[in-house]
Amino acid sequence: MKKNALLVITLACAVFLSACSPKIQKVKQPNITLAPAPAVYQAPGGDEQRKRVETVKLFLPEKTTKQLSAFKTNLSLPPNRHQAETVLNNLLGFSGNEQYNALFADHDIALYSGRAVEVSGKTATVNLNAATLALNTTEMALLCRSITNTLCAPGDIQFVNILVADKQTGTDIAGRMPMGSLMAVKNEEPVWEQLPQEGRFSLNATLYYPALLGKGVLPETRSVAFADNTIEKMTEGLLTALSAEPSGGIQASPFPSLEQLLEKEILVSPAASGGGQIITLRFLQEANDAFINSGIPRSIMAASITLTLCTFLPNIAGVTIYIGEELISALAPTSLASGPIKLSFENGLLKRKDFVPFIASQVPVFYGFGERLKNALVTTPFYESQNIRYIFDILTQDSNQFMLSQGLSRPLPSGLSGADLIGYTIDKDTLLLNFSSNFLDRLKGLSFMQEQIAVYSIVNTMCSVRGIRHVRFFIAGNQPESFSGSLYLPGEFLYNPAIIAD
């Protein structure tokens, strides 16, 4: 107790003495700053094709239940193109593990070499090799379910067409009943519609509409009504659907009434070789002017009809088309988004594979619109819809008549071209763009609004590409403070909705 009392007295004295001591002045010390953080990203010296690793779902049969379920796996996915082909190669090549079986251990099912997968809009068309023909109906249903559920899982694809060696096989052994465009379904649901043996029915079909300005054809999938399941009646139903306006989401031209332009009834005959059937369409001579007046070149008309019929109708070898007495035997389109080509057709037989280069996509590109930006859909080859360099080239092109008619203007200063993009790469969800010093020189001196339009035309356009959320700018490997003094460049840029016109 005495020791405790002594301790209390000692502390009290210390407090008393400190209160009487003179106040100590605080000396100001300079703020301590950390060294600048090392750069996380390095400027790309060229087009660095870094693959991105993502978790994807492969729908495979479980060993215990034999039912399909989602097997999650990390895949290295290619830049600049859709992941569908890579994912399907892994699905079909899966050999099994402790939980999942391979789809077919006894069949060498694979994608068709050279023409494997087409993805445009919300529709994918998958072309399988001839070994698929050995599958029975039950096995084919399992394969179609697996492919469709796998492709639809990420959410950007809604419909899937399944072909075998460029042909639609149908759902029955006789090859009479169309499969239609498939959608993801549960195990307890049928993968394809159970159609009546005769009479009216409706089914999802992919229609290939003429793109504006003869740039190609754009697929749109929707429900189509048919009077019967004969090839002739289903052809009529598809032609009627092509003559109606697209339901939305694409900028395309509908045909004039194709049925009214037919001179004779639709003819279906067996192919002389190779199997399958040939559809012959004979249009009136006046159909030629009707197509031209609708802004549809002959080559686009042929591509649209051939792709639509051969993608939906079972066992079709090809199509022959007459306009008046003239059989279409050669085409030379010059306005395709993929570039000019020349085609000739033996005995006038138009085959689906001939028109794959015509298939296009539409990508959102942000152009100047007064003091703001406006989104316009630009037609590109379907395989270029995620190609960063191809899309940047579009932004550097001068205004054309279509753009001017819409009040759109080139968002970037003159004197720039695709060559000013030294290189790019995608790191996770960040796009790194390395431009030449000419790019900086051209943007210097722009007003605040002009700089905003130039920068965000690139940012908003690139952030519309699948998987990109951020954009970083470099000039000759470095990050200057600004282009024109308004925007701070060393940071990351995000999609900016505030600059978009209503």
Short mmCIF file of C-alpha atoms in Angstrom, two decimals:
data_model
loop_
_atom_site.label_atom_id
_atom_site.label_comp_id
_atom_site.label_asym_id
_atom_site.label_seq_id
_atom_site.Cartn_x
_atom_site.Cartn_y
_atom_site.Cartn_z
CA MET A 1 0.00 0.00 0.00
CA LYS A 2 2.81 2.42 0.88
CA LYS A 3 4.48 1.77 -2.44
CA ASN A 4 1.25 2.54 -4.28
CA ALA A 5 0.70 5.77 -2.39
CA LEU A 6 4.26 6.89 -3.11
CA LEU A 7 3.73 6.18 -6.84
CA VAL A 8 0.56 8.33 -6.95
CA ILE A 9 2.33 11.27 -5.22
CA THR A 10 5.27 11.05 -7.65
CA LEU A 11 3.00 11.12 -10.75
CA ALA A 12 1.04 14.09 -9.43
CA CYS A 13 4.25 16.07 -8.96
CA ALA A 14 5.32 15.27 -12.49
CA VAL A 15 2.06 16.58 -13.86
CA PHE A 16 2.36 19.77 -11.78
CA LEU A 17 5.91 20.43 -12.98
CA SER A 18 4.98 19.83 -16.65
CA ALA A 19 2.16 22.34 -16.43
CA CYS A 20 4.63 24.97 -15.26
CA SER A 21 7.23 24.29 -17.93
CA PRO A 22 7.44 26.59 -20.97
CA LYS A 23 5.44 25.50 -24.11
CA ILE A 24 7.53 23.65 -26.68
CA GLN A 25 7.17 25.03 -30.21
CA LYS A 26 6.41 22.46 -32.95
CA VAL A 27 8.80 22.56 -35.89
CA LYS A 28 7.16 22.15 -39.32
CA GLN A 29 8.56 19.17 -41.22
CA PRO A 30 8.21 18.80 -44.97
CA ASN A 31 5.47 16.33 -46.10
CA ILE A 32 6.92 12.94 -46.93
CA THR A 33 5.95 11.74 -50.43
CA LEU A 34 6.27 8.25 -51.81
CA ALA A 35 8.25 7.63 -54.96
CA PRO A 36 6.03 7.48 -58.08
CA ALA A 37 4.55 4.03 -58.49
CA PRO A 38 6.20 2.02 -61.23
CA ALA A 39 4.17 1.83 -64.42
CA VAL A 40 1.83 -1.15 -64.37
CA TYR A 41 1.51 -1.19 -68.15
CA GLN A 42 4.17 -0.99 -70.81
CA ALA A 43 3.42 0.65 -74.14
CA PRO A 44 3.00 -1.98 -76.86
CA GLY A 45 5.66 -1.76 -79.55
CA GLY A 46 3.41 -3.44 -82.08
CA ASP A 47 0.19 -5.40 -82.24
CA GLU A 48 0.82 -7.76 -79.35
CA GLN A 49 -1.55 -10.68 -79.70
CA ARG A 50 -1.76 -11.52 -76.03
CA LYS A 51 -4.32 -14.18 -75.33
CA ARG A 52 -6.66 -13.58 -72.43
CA VAL A 53 -7.49 -16.27 -69.91
CA GLU A 54 -11.16 -16.57 -68.99
CA THR A 55 -13.30 -19.08 -67.18
CA VAL A 56 -15.76 -20.66 -69.60
CA LYS A 57 -18.50 -23.26 -69.23
CA LEU A 58 -18.36 -26.42 -71.33
CA PHE A 59 -21.58 -28.43 -71.21
CA LEU A 60 -20.50 -32.06 -70.89
CA PRO A 61 -22.13 -35.31 -69.74
CA GLU A 62 -21.55 -36.11 -66.07
CA LYS A 63 -20.30 -39.63 -65.40
CA THR A 64 -22.87 -40.33 -62.71
CA THR A 65 -26.06 -38.90 -64.25
CA LYS A 66 -25.13 -38.94 -67.97
CA GLN A 67 -26.81 -35.52 -68.09
CA LEU A 68 -25.14 -32.36 -69.38
CA SER A 69 -23.90 -29.86 -66.84
CA ALA A 70 -21.47 -26.94 -66.90
CA PHE A 71 -17.81 -27.86 -66.49
CA LYS A 72 -15.91 -24.68 -65.65
CA THR A 73 -12.43 -24.41 -67.04
CA ASN A 74 -9.90 -21.67 -67.74
CA LEU A 75 -9.12 -21.22 -71.43
CA SER A 76 -6.64 -19.05 -73.24
CA LEU A 77 -8.80 -17.11 -75.70
CA PRO A 78 -7.63 -15.36 -78.85
CA PRO A 79 -7.60 -11.58 -79.22
CA ASN A 80 -9.34 -9.82 -82.11
CA ARG A 81 -11.93 -12.50 -82.80
CA HIS A 82 -14.83 -14.18 -81.11
CA GLN A 83 -14.04 -16.96 -78.67
CA ALA A 84 -16.62 -19.40 -80.09
CA GLU A 85 -14.25 -21.44 -82.26
CA THR A 86 -11.66 -21.85 -79.50
CA VAL A 87 -14.33 -22.84 -76.99
CA LEU A 88 -15.88 -25.40 -79.33
CA ASN A 89 -12.51 -26.94 -80.16
CA ASN A 90 -12.02 -27.51 -76.43
CA LEU A 91 -15.56 -28.86 -76.03
CA LEU A 92 -15.26 -31.36 -78.90
CA GLY A 93 -11.69 -32.27 -77.97
CA PHE A 94 -12.42 -32.89 -74.28
CA SER A 95 -11.26 -36.42 -73.43
CA GLY A 96 -12.86 -36.76 -70.00
CA ASN A 97 -11.86 -36.45 -66.34
CA GLU A 98 -12.99 -37.81 -62.96
CA GLN A 99 -16.37 -36.07 -63.16
CA TYR A 100 -17.17 -35.68 -66.89
CA ASN A 101 -17.14 -37.92 -69.94
CA ALA A 102 -16.13 -36.91 -73.42
CA LEU A 103 -19.08 -36.18 -75.68
CA PHE A 104 -18.31 -39.06 -78.06
CA ALA A 105 -15.33 -41.28 -77.46
CA ASP A 106 -16.12 -43.44 -80.52
CA HIS A 107 -16.63 -40.61 -83.05
CA ASP A 108 -14.07 -38.11 -84.27
CA ILE A 109 -16.42 -35.11 -84.19
CA ALA A 110 -14.69 -31.81 -84.98
CA LEU A 111 -15.29 -28.44 -86.58
CA TYR A 112 -15.27 -28.32 -90.37
CA SER A 113 -11.85 -27.17 -91.53
CA GLY A 114 -11.76 -23.73 -93.11
CA ARG A 115 -15.40 -22.83 -92.45
CA ALA A 116 -15.94 -23.61 -88.79
CA VAL A 117 -17.92 -20.90 -87.01
CA GLU A 118 -19.68 -17.69 -88.05
CA VAL A 119 -20.77 -15.26 -85.34
CA SER A 120 -22.74 -12.15 -86.19
CA GLY A 121 -25.09 -10.30 -83.90
CA LYS A 122 -26.77 -12.78 -81.57
CA THR A 123 -26.47 -15.73 -83.97
CA ALA A 124 -23.73 -18.33 -84.33
CA THR A 125 -23.57 -20.88 -87.15
CA VAL A 126 -21.44 -23.94 -86.44
CA ASN A 127 -20.17 -26.16 -89.26
CA LEU A 128 -19.17 -29.70 -88.21
CA ASN A 129 -17.14 -32.29 -90.09
CA ALA A 130 -18.62 -35.19 -92.05
CA ALA A 131 -17.94 -37.65 -89.20
CA THR A 132 -20.99 -36.12 -87.50
CA LEU A 133 -23.21 -37.89 -90.06
CA ALA A 134 -22.48 -41.19 -88.28
CA LEU A 135 -24.40 -40.07 -85.18
CA ASN A 136 -27.91 -41.35 -84.58
CA THR A 137 -30.78 -38.99 -83.74
CA THR A 138 -30.29 -39.25 -79.97
CA GLU A 139 -26.56 -38.61 -80.23
CA MET A 140 -27.13 -35.68 -82.59
CA ALA A 141 -29.59 -34.15 -80.12
CA LEU A 142 -27.00 -34.45 -77.34
CA LEU A 143 -24.34 -32.82 -79.52
CA CYS A 144 -26.62 -29.96 -80.53
CA ARG A 145 -27.65 -29.36 -76.92
CA SER A 146 -24.03 -29.35 -75.75
CA ILE A 147 -22.86 -26.94 -78.46
CA THR A 148 -25.83 -24.60 -78.08
CA ASN A 149 -25.71 -24.40 -74.27
CA THR A 150 -21.95 -23.85 -74.36
CA LEU A 151 -22.10 -21.02 -76.89
CA CYS A 152 -25.11 -19.34 -75.25
CA ALA A 153 -23.64 -19.43 -71.72
CA PRO A 154 -21.64 -16.14 -71.93
CA GLY A 155 -24.80 -14.28 -72.98
CA ASP A 156 -23.79 -12.59 -76.25
CA ILE A 157 -25.08 -15.46 -78.43
CA GLN A 158 -28.77 -16.34 -78.31
CA PHE A 159 -29.29 -18.57 -81.37
CA VAL A 160 -27.20 -21.39 -82.86
CA ASN A 161 -27.43 -23.06 -86.28
CA ILE A 162 -25.80 -26.48 -86.70
CA LEU A 163 -24.52 -27.55 -90.13
CA VAL A 164 -22.60 -30.65 -91.19
CA ALA A 165 -20.16 -30.22 -94.09
CA ASP A 166 -21.94 -27.01 -95.17
CA LYS A 167 -25.43 -28.57 -95.07
CA GLN A 168 -28.35 -28.49 -92.68
CA THR A 169 -29.11 -32.10 -91.74
CA GLY A 170 -32.57 -31.71 -90.22
CA THR A 171 -33.78 -33.64 -87.19
CA ASP A 172 -34.92 -36.92 -88.72
CA ILE A 173 -33.17 -39.68 -90.61
CA ALA A 174 -34.96 -38.78 -93.84
CA GLY A 175 -33.73 -35.20 -93.61
CA ARG A 176 -37.18 -33.70 -94.02
CA MET A 177 -37.81 -31.88 -90.75
CA PRO A 178 -35.90 -28.62 -90.23
CA MET A 179 -33.88 -28.13 -87.07
CA GLY A 180 -34.27 -24.36 -86.97
CA SER A 181 -32.08 -21.98 -85.00
CA LEU A 182 -31.55 -23.50 -81.57
CA MET A 183 -31.63 -21.85 -78.15
CA ALA A 184 -30.17 -22.98 -74.82
CA VAL A 185 -32.43 -25.48 -73.06
CA LYS A 186 -32.48 -27.51 -69.84
CA ASN A 187 -31.86 -31.26 -69.88
CA GLU A 188 -35.54 -32.03 -69.41
CA GLU A 189 -36.53 -29.87 -72.40
CA PRO A 190 -36.32 -30.97 -76.06
CA VAL A 191 -33.38 -29.40 -77.85
CA TRP A 192 -35.43 -28.87 -81.01
CA GLU A 193 -39.12 -28.32 -81.63
CA GLN A 194 -41.37 -31.33 -82.14
CA LEU A 195 -42.99 -30.34 -85.44
CA PRO A 196 -46.25 -31.71 -86.91
CA GLN A 197 -45.94 -34.15 -89.80
CA GLU A 198 -48.04 -31.80 -91.92
CA GLY A 199 -49.77 -28.45 -91.70
CA ARG A 200 -48.74 -25.04 -90.40
CA PHE A 201 -45.93 -24.47 -87.91
CA SER A 202 -43.52 -21.75 -86.74
CA LEU A 203 -39.82 -22.11 -86.08
CA ASN A 204 -36.84 -19.86 -85.43
CA ALA A 205 -34.94 -19.21 -88.65
CA THR A 206 -31.91 -17.09 -89.50
CA LEU A 207 -32.65 -14.58 -92.26
CA TYR A 208 -29.71 -13.00 -94.07
CA TYR A 209 -30.79 -9.43 -94.87
CA PRO A 210 -29.00 -7.20 -97.40
CA ALA A 211 -26.75 -4.74 -95.60
CA LEU A 212 -26.95 -1.09 -96.66
CA LEU A 213 -24.77 0.06 -99.56
CA GLY A 214 -24.10 -3.50 -100.76
CA LYS A 215 -21.65 -4.20 -97.93
CA GLY A 216 -22.79 -7.78 -97.42
CA VAL A 217 -25.57 -9.60 -95.60
CA LEU A 218 -26.58 -9.42 -91.94
CA PRO A 219 -28.17 -12.37 -90.12
CA GLU A 220 -31.19 -11.85 -87.93
CA THR A 221 -32.92 -14.78 -86.25
CA ARG A 222 -36.62 -14.75 -85.47
CA SER A 223 -39.72 -16.93 -85.58
CA VAL A 224 -41.01 -17.58 -89.10
CA ALA A 225 -44.41 -19.06 -90.01
CA PHE A 226 -44.65 -21.87 -92.58
CA ALA A 227 -47.72 -23.32 -94.33
CA ASP A 228 -46.27 -26.84 -94.48
CA ASN A 229 -43.00 -28.72 -94.09
CA THR A 230 -42.41 -29.36 -97.79
CA ILE A 231 -39.29 -27.73 -99.20
CA GLU A 232 -41.43 -25.64 -101.57
CA LYS A 233 -43.66 -24.26 -98.80
CA MET A 234 -40.78 -23.64 -96.43
CA THR A 235 -38.96 -21.77 -99.21
CA GLU A 236 -42.03 -19.60 -99.68
CA GLY A 237 -42.12 -18.87 -95.96
CA LEU A 238 -38.48 -17.81 -95.90
CA LEU A 239 -38.87 -15.57 -98.98
CA THR A 240 -41.91 -13.92 -97.39
CA ALA A 241 -39.95 -13.30 -94.19
CA LEU A 242 -37.06 -11.73 -96.14
CA SER A 243 -39.56 -9.35 -97.73
CA ALA A 244 -40.57 -7.99 -94.31
CA GLU A 245 -38.68 -5.36 -92.34
CA PRO A 246 -35.94 -6.58 -89.99
CA SER A 247 -37.31 -6.69 -86.47
CA GLY A 248 -34.58 -4.44 -85.10
CA GLY A 249 -30.93 -4.40 -84.06
CA ILE A 250 -29.49 -4.27 -87.59
CA GLN A 251 -29.49 -1.65 -90.31
CA ALA A 252 -30.51 -3.58 -93.39
CA SER A 253 -32.77 -3.45 -96.42
CA PRO A 254 -35.80 -5.72 -96.80
CA PHE A 255 -36.54 -7.15 -100.21
CA PRO A 256 -39.48 -6.11 -102.32
CA SER A 257 -42.12 -8.87 -102.28
CA LEU A 258 -40.12 -11.86 -103.51
CA GLU A 259 -43.16 -14.07 -103.93
CA GLN A 260 -44.84 -11.56 -106.24
CA LEU A 261 -41.66 -11.30 -108.32
CA LEU A 262 -41.53 -15.06 -108.95
CA GLU A 263 -42.46 -15.93 -112.53
CA LYS A 264 -43.01 -19.64 -111.94
CA GLU A 265 -43.56 -21.98 -109.02
CA ILE A 266 -40.59 -22.98 -106.91
CA LEU A 267 -38.94 -26.12 -108.29
CA VAL A 268 -37.14 -28.70 -106.13
CA SER A 269 -35.06 -31.38 -107.85
CA PRO A 270 -32.35 -33.88 -106.85
CA ALA A 271 -28.74 -32.82 -107.36
CA ALA A 272 -26.95 -34.61 -110.21
CA SER A 273 -23.99 -35.44 -107.94
CA GLY A 274 -23.00 -35.11 -104.31
CA GLY A 275 -26.47 -35.70 -102.91
CA GLY A 276 -29.05 -33.26 -101.67
CA GLN A 277 -31.65 -31.22 -103.50
CA ILE A 278 -31.54 -28.09 -105.64
CA ILE A 279 -34.04 -25.24 -105.34
CA THR A 280 -34.72 -23.34 -108.55
CA LEU A 281 -36.19 -19.82 -108.39
CA ARG A 282 -37.34 -18.06 -111.56
CA PHE A 283 -37.93 -14.34 -111.15
CA LEU A 284 -39.59 -12.02 -113.62
CA GLN A 285 -37.33 -9.81 -115.72
CA GLU A 286 -38.72 -6.78 -113.89
CA ALA A 287 -37.29 -8.18 -110.66
CA ASN A 288 -33.90 -6.87 -111.73
CA ASP A 289 -35.10 -3.24 -111.55
CA ALA A 290 -37.04 -3.96 -108.36
CA PHE A 291 -33.85 -5.13 -106.63
CA ILE A 292 -31.84 -2.17 -107.91
CA ASN A 293 -34.51 0.31 -106.81
CA SER A 294 -34.42 -1.26 -103.33
CA GLY A 295 -30.66 -0.73 -103.14
CA ILE A 296 -29.90 -4.45 -103.43
CA PRO A 297 -27.19 -5.43 -105.93
CA ARG A 298 -27.63 -8.77 -107.70
CA SER A 299 -24.75 -10.36 -105.81
CA ILE A 300 -26.26 -9.38 -102.45
CA MET A 301 -29.67 -10.72 -103.53
CA ALA A 302 -28.10 -14.07 -104.46
CA ALA A 303 -26.10 -14.25 -101.22
CA SER A 304 -29.09 -13.36 -99.06
CA ILE A 305 -31.41 -15.95 -100.60
CA THR A 306 -28.81 -18.74 -100.82
CA LEU A 307 -27.57 -18.36 -97.24
CA THR A 308 -31.10 -18.12 -95.84
CA LEU A 309 -32.37 -21.21 -97.67
CA CYS A 310 -29.29 -23.38 -97.19
CA THR A 311 -28.91 -22.55 -93.50
CA PHE A 312 -32.51 -23.50 -92.63
CA LEU A 313 -33.70 -26.11 -95.12
CA PRO A 314 -32.45 -29.70 -94.70
CA ASN A 315 -30.28 -31.41 -97.29
CA ILE A 316 -30.02 -28.57 -99.80
CA ALA A 317 -27.08 -28.80 -102.21
CA GLY A 318 -27.61 -25.30 -103.56
CA VAL A 319 -29.86 -22.83 -105.36
CA THR A 320 -30.21 -21.78 -108.98
CA ILE A 321 -31.70 -18.36 -109.73
CA TYR A 322 -33.02 -17.03 -113.02
CA ILE A 323 -33.96 -13.42 -113.75
CA GLY A 324 -36.06 -13.59 -116.86
CA GLU A 325 -34.23 -16.07 -119.08
CA GLU A 326 -30.82 -15.31 -117.58
CA LEU A 327 -29.31 -17.89 -115.25
CA ILE A 328 -27.01 -16.32 -112.65
CA SER A 329 -23.66 -18.01 -113.33
CA ALA A 330 -21.14 -15.34 -112.27
CA LEU A 331 -20.98 -12.41 -109.84
CA ALA A 332 -18.36 -9.74 -109.15
CA PRO A 333 -19.35 -7.65 -106.10
CA THR A 334 -17.17 -4.58 -105.52
CA SER A 335 -18.67 -3.04 -102.36
CA LEU A 336 -18.37 -5.89 -99.86
CA ALA A 337 -16.96 -4.97 -96.46
CA SER A 338 -14.49 -7.84 -96.96
CA GLY A 339 -13.33 -6.47 -100.33
CA PRO A 340 -14.15 -7.16 -104.00
CA ILE A 341 -14.31 -10.76 -105.21
CA LYS A 342 -15.21 -12.64 -108.39
CA LEU A 343 -17.40 -15.73 -108.32
CA SER A 344 -18.43 -18.21 -110.99
CA PHE A 345 -20.87 -21.07 -110.49
CA GLU A 346 -20.80 -24.37 -112.37
CA ASN A 347 -24.19 -24.92 -113.99
CA GLY A 348 -25.38 -21.87 -112.11
CA LEU A 349 -25.46 -23.75 -108.77
CA LEU A 350 -25.12 -21.27 -105.91
CA LYS A 351 -23.73 -23.00 -102.81
CA ARG A 352 -23.73 -21.76 -99.25
CA LYS A 353 -19.94 -21.91 -98.99
CA ASP A 354 -19.61 -19.46 -101.92
CA PHE A 355 -21.28 -16.70 -99.92
CA VAL A 356 -19.58 -16.96 -96.52
CA PRO A 357 -17.41 -13.90 -97.41
CA PHE A 358 -20.64 -11.90 -97.71
CA ILE A 359 -21.60 -12.46 -94.06
CA ALA A 360 -21.11 -9.27 -92.08
CA SER A 361 -21.53 -7.83 -88.61
CA GLN A 362 -22.29 -4.33 -87.44
CA VAL A 363 -20.12 -2.68 -84.81
CA PRO A 364 -20.96 0.53 -82.91
CA VAL A 365 -18.68 3.41 -83.87
CA PHE A 366 -18.90 6.85 -82.25
CA TYR A 367 -18.77 9.79 -84.67
CA GLY A 368 -18.91 13.52 -84.13
CA PHE A 369 -22.43 14.93 -83.92
CA GLY A 370 -22.20 18.67 -83.32
CA GLU A 371 -20.59 19.09 -79.90
CA ARG A 372 -21.30 15.51 -78.91
CA LEU A 373 -20.84 11.96 -80.13
CA LYS A 374 -23.41 9.72 -81.79
CA ASN A 375 -23.35 5.97 -82.13
CA ALA A 376 -23.66 4.55 -85.65
CA LEU A 377 -23.60 0.90 -86.70
CA VAL A 378 -20.87 0.21 -89.25
CA THR A 379 -20.87 -2.93 -91.38
CA THR A 380 -17.71 -5.06 -91.13
CA PRO A 381 -16.78 -8.62 -92.12
CA PHE A 382 -18.07 -10.86 -89.32
CA TYR A 383 -14.54 -12.01 -88.47
CA GLU A 384 -13.31 -8.39 -88.00
CA SER A 385 -15.96 -7.25 -85.52
CA GLN A 386 -13.49 -7.46 -82.59
CA ASN A 387 -10.33 -6.43 -84.45
CA ILE A 388 -8.99 -3.30 -82.73
CA ARG A 389 -6.88 -2.11 -85.64
CA TYR A 390 -9.68 -2.62 -88.15
CA ILE A 391 -12.08 -0.63 -85.94
CA PHE A 392 -9.57 2.19 -85.40
CA ASP A 393 -9.12 2.46 -89.18
CA ILE A 394 -12.86 3.15 -89.43
CA LEU A 395 -12.51 6.14 -87.09
CA THR A 396 -9.84 7.68 -89.31
CA GLN A 397 -11.86 7.49 -92.53
CA ASP A 398 -13.34 10.62 -94.08
CA SER A 399 -17.07 11.25 -93.89
CA ASN A 400 -19.04 9.52 -96.64
CA GLN A 401 -22.44 10.41 -98.06
CA PHE A 402 -24.26 8.19 -95.59
CA MET A 403 -22.53 9.81 -92.61
CA LEU A 404 -23.22 13.31 -93.92
CA SER A 405 -26.89 12.47 -94.43
CA GLN A 406 -27.08 11.46 -90.75
CA GLY A 407 -25.33 14.62 -89.55
CA LEU A 408 -22.23 12.65 -88.55
CA SER A 409 -18.65 13.84 -88.94
CA ARG A 410 -15.22 12.33 -88.65
CA PRO A 411 -14.30 12.61 -84.95
CA LEU A 412 -10.51 12.69 -85.39
CA PRO A 413 -8.49 15.54 -86.92
CA SER A 414 -7.40 15.29 -90.53
CA GLY A 415 -3.92 14.01 -91.22
CA LEU A 416 -4.37 10.86 -89.15
CA SER A 417 -4.54 7.34 -90.51
CA GLY A 418 -4.46 3.79 -89.26
CA ALA A 419 -0.67 3.87 -89.61
CA ASP A 420 -0.51 6.27 -86.63
CA LEU A 421 -1.46 3.39 -84.35
CA ILE A 422 2.00 1.98 -83.67
CA GLY A 423 0.63 -0.92 -81.71
CA TYR A 424 -1.94 -2.12 -79.24
CA THR A 425 -2.62 -4.90 -76.82
CA ILE A 426 -5.34 -5.92 -74.39
CA ASP A 427 -4.28 -6.59 -70.81
CA LYS A 428 -7.23 -8.20 -69.00
CA ASP A 429 -9.96 -5.57 -69.52
CA THR A 430 -7.64 -2.67 -70.40
CA LEU A 431 -6.79 -1.70 -73.98
CA LEU A 432 -3.36 -0.13 -74.42
CA LEU A 433 -2.99 2.10 -77.49
CA ASN A 434 0.42 3.36 -78.56
CA PHE A 435 0.27 6.17 -81.15
CA SER A 436 2.88 7.97 -83.20
CA SER A 437 4.09 11.50 -82.41
CA ASN A 438 1.99 12.65 -85.39
CA PHE A 439 -1.11 11.69 -83.39
CA LEU A 440 -0.05 14.09 -80.61
CA ASP A 441 0.81 16.84 -83.11
CA ARG A 442 -2.61 16.59 -84.77
CA LEU A 443 -4.48 16.81 -81.48
CA LYS A 444 -2.48 19.76 -80.13
CA GLY A 445 -4.34 23.04 -80.30
CA LEU A 446 -7.80 21.47 -80.27
CA SER A 447 -10.47 23.17 -78.22
CA PHE A 448 -11.74 21.51 -75.05
CA MET A 449 -14.76 20.11 -76.87
CA GLN A 450 -12.76 18.95 -79.90
CA GLU A 451 -10.32 17.10 -77.65
CA GLN A 452 -13.20 15.46 -75.75
CA ILE A 453 -14.80 14.31 -79.00
CA ALA A 454 -11.52 12.94 -80.41
CA VAL A 455 -10.52 11.06 -77.27
CA TYR A 456 -13.93 9.69 -76.35
CA SER A 457 -14.76 8.64 -79.90
CA ILE A 458 -11.88 6.19 -79.48
CA VAL A 459 -12.69 5.28 -75.87
CA ASN A 460 -16.43 4.71 -76.35
CA THR A 461 -15.91 2.77 -79.58
CA MET A 462 -13.25 0.51 -78.09
CA CYS A 463 -15.19 -0.03 -74.85
CA SER A 464 -18.03 -1.39 -77.00
CA VAL A 465 -15.78 -4.30 -77.98
CA ARG A 466 -16.36 -7.41 -75.90
CA GLY A 467 -14.13 -7.58 -72.81
CA ILE A 468 -12.76 -4.00 -72.92
CA ARG A 469 -13.64 -1.63 -70.05
CA HIS A 470 -10.64 0.71 -69.85
CA VAL A 471 -8.40 2.48 -72.39
CA ARG A 472 -4.89 3.89 -71.88
CA PHE A 473 -3.10 6.16 -74.34
CA PHE A 474 0.62 6.23 -75.12
CA ILE A 475 2.55 8.43 -77.53
CA ALA A 476 5.70 6.83 -78.93
CA GLY A 477 5.94 4.71 -75.78
CA ASN A 478 5.33 7.51 -73.28
CA GLN A 479 2.31 9.06 -71.59
CA PRO A 480 2.23 12.86 -71.96
CA GLU A 481 0.15 14.89 -69.52
CA SER A 482 -2.38 15.83 -72.17
CA PHE A 483 -3.05 16.11 -75.87
CA SER A 484 -4.39 19.64 -75.86
CA GLY A 485 -4.39 20.61 -72.19
CA SER A 486 -7.91 19.50 -71.26
CA LEU A 487 -7.72 15.80 -70.45
CA TYR A 488 -5.22 14.10 -68.14
CA LEU A 489 -3.78 11.27 -70.23
CA PRO A 490 -1.79 9.12 -67.76
CA GLY A 491 -5.02 7.81 -66.23
CA GLU A 492 -7.41 5.18 -67.50
CA PHE A 493 -10.39 6.20 -69.58
CA LEU A 494 -13.83 4.63 -69.16
CA TYR A 495 -16.87 4.62 -71.42
CA ASN A 496 -18.43 8.10 -71.18
CA PRO A 497 -22.22 8.16 -71.67
CA ALA A 498 -22.46 11.88 -70.82
CA ILE A 499 -20.90 12.94 -74.14
CA ILE A 500 -23.35 10.95 -76.26
CA ALA A 501 -26.18 12.85 -77.93
CA ASP A 502 -29.72 11.88 -76.95
#
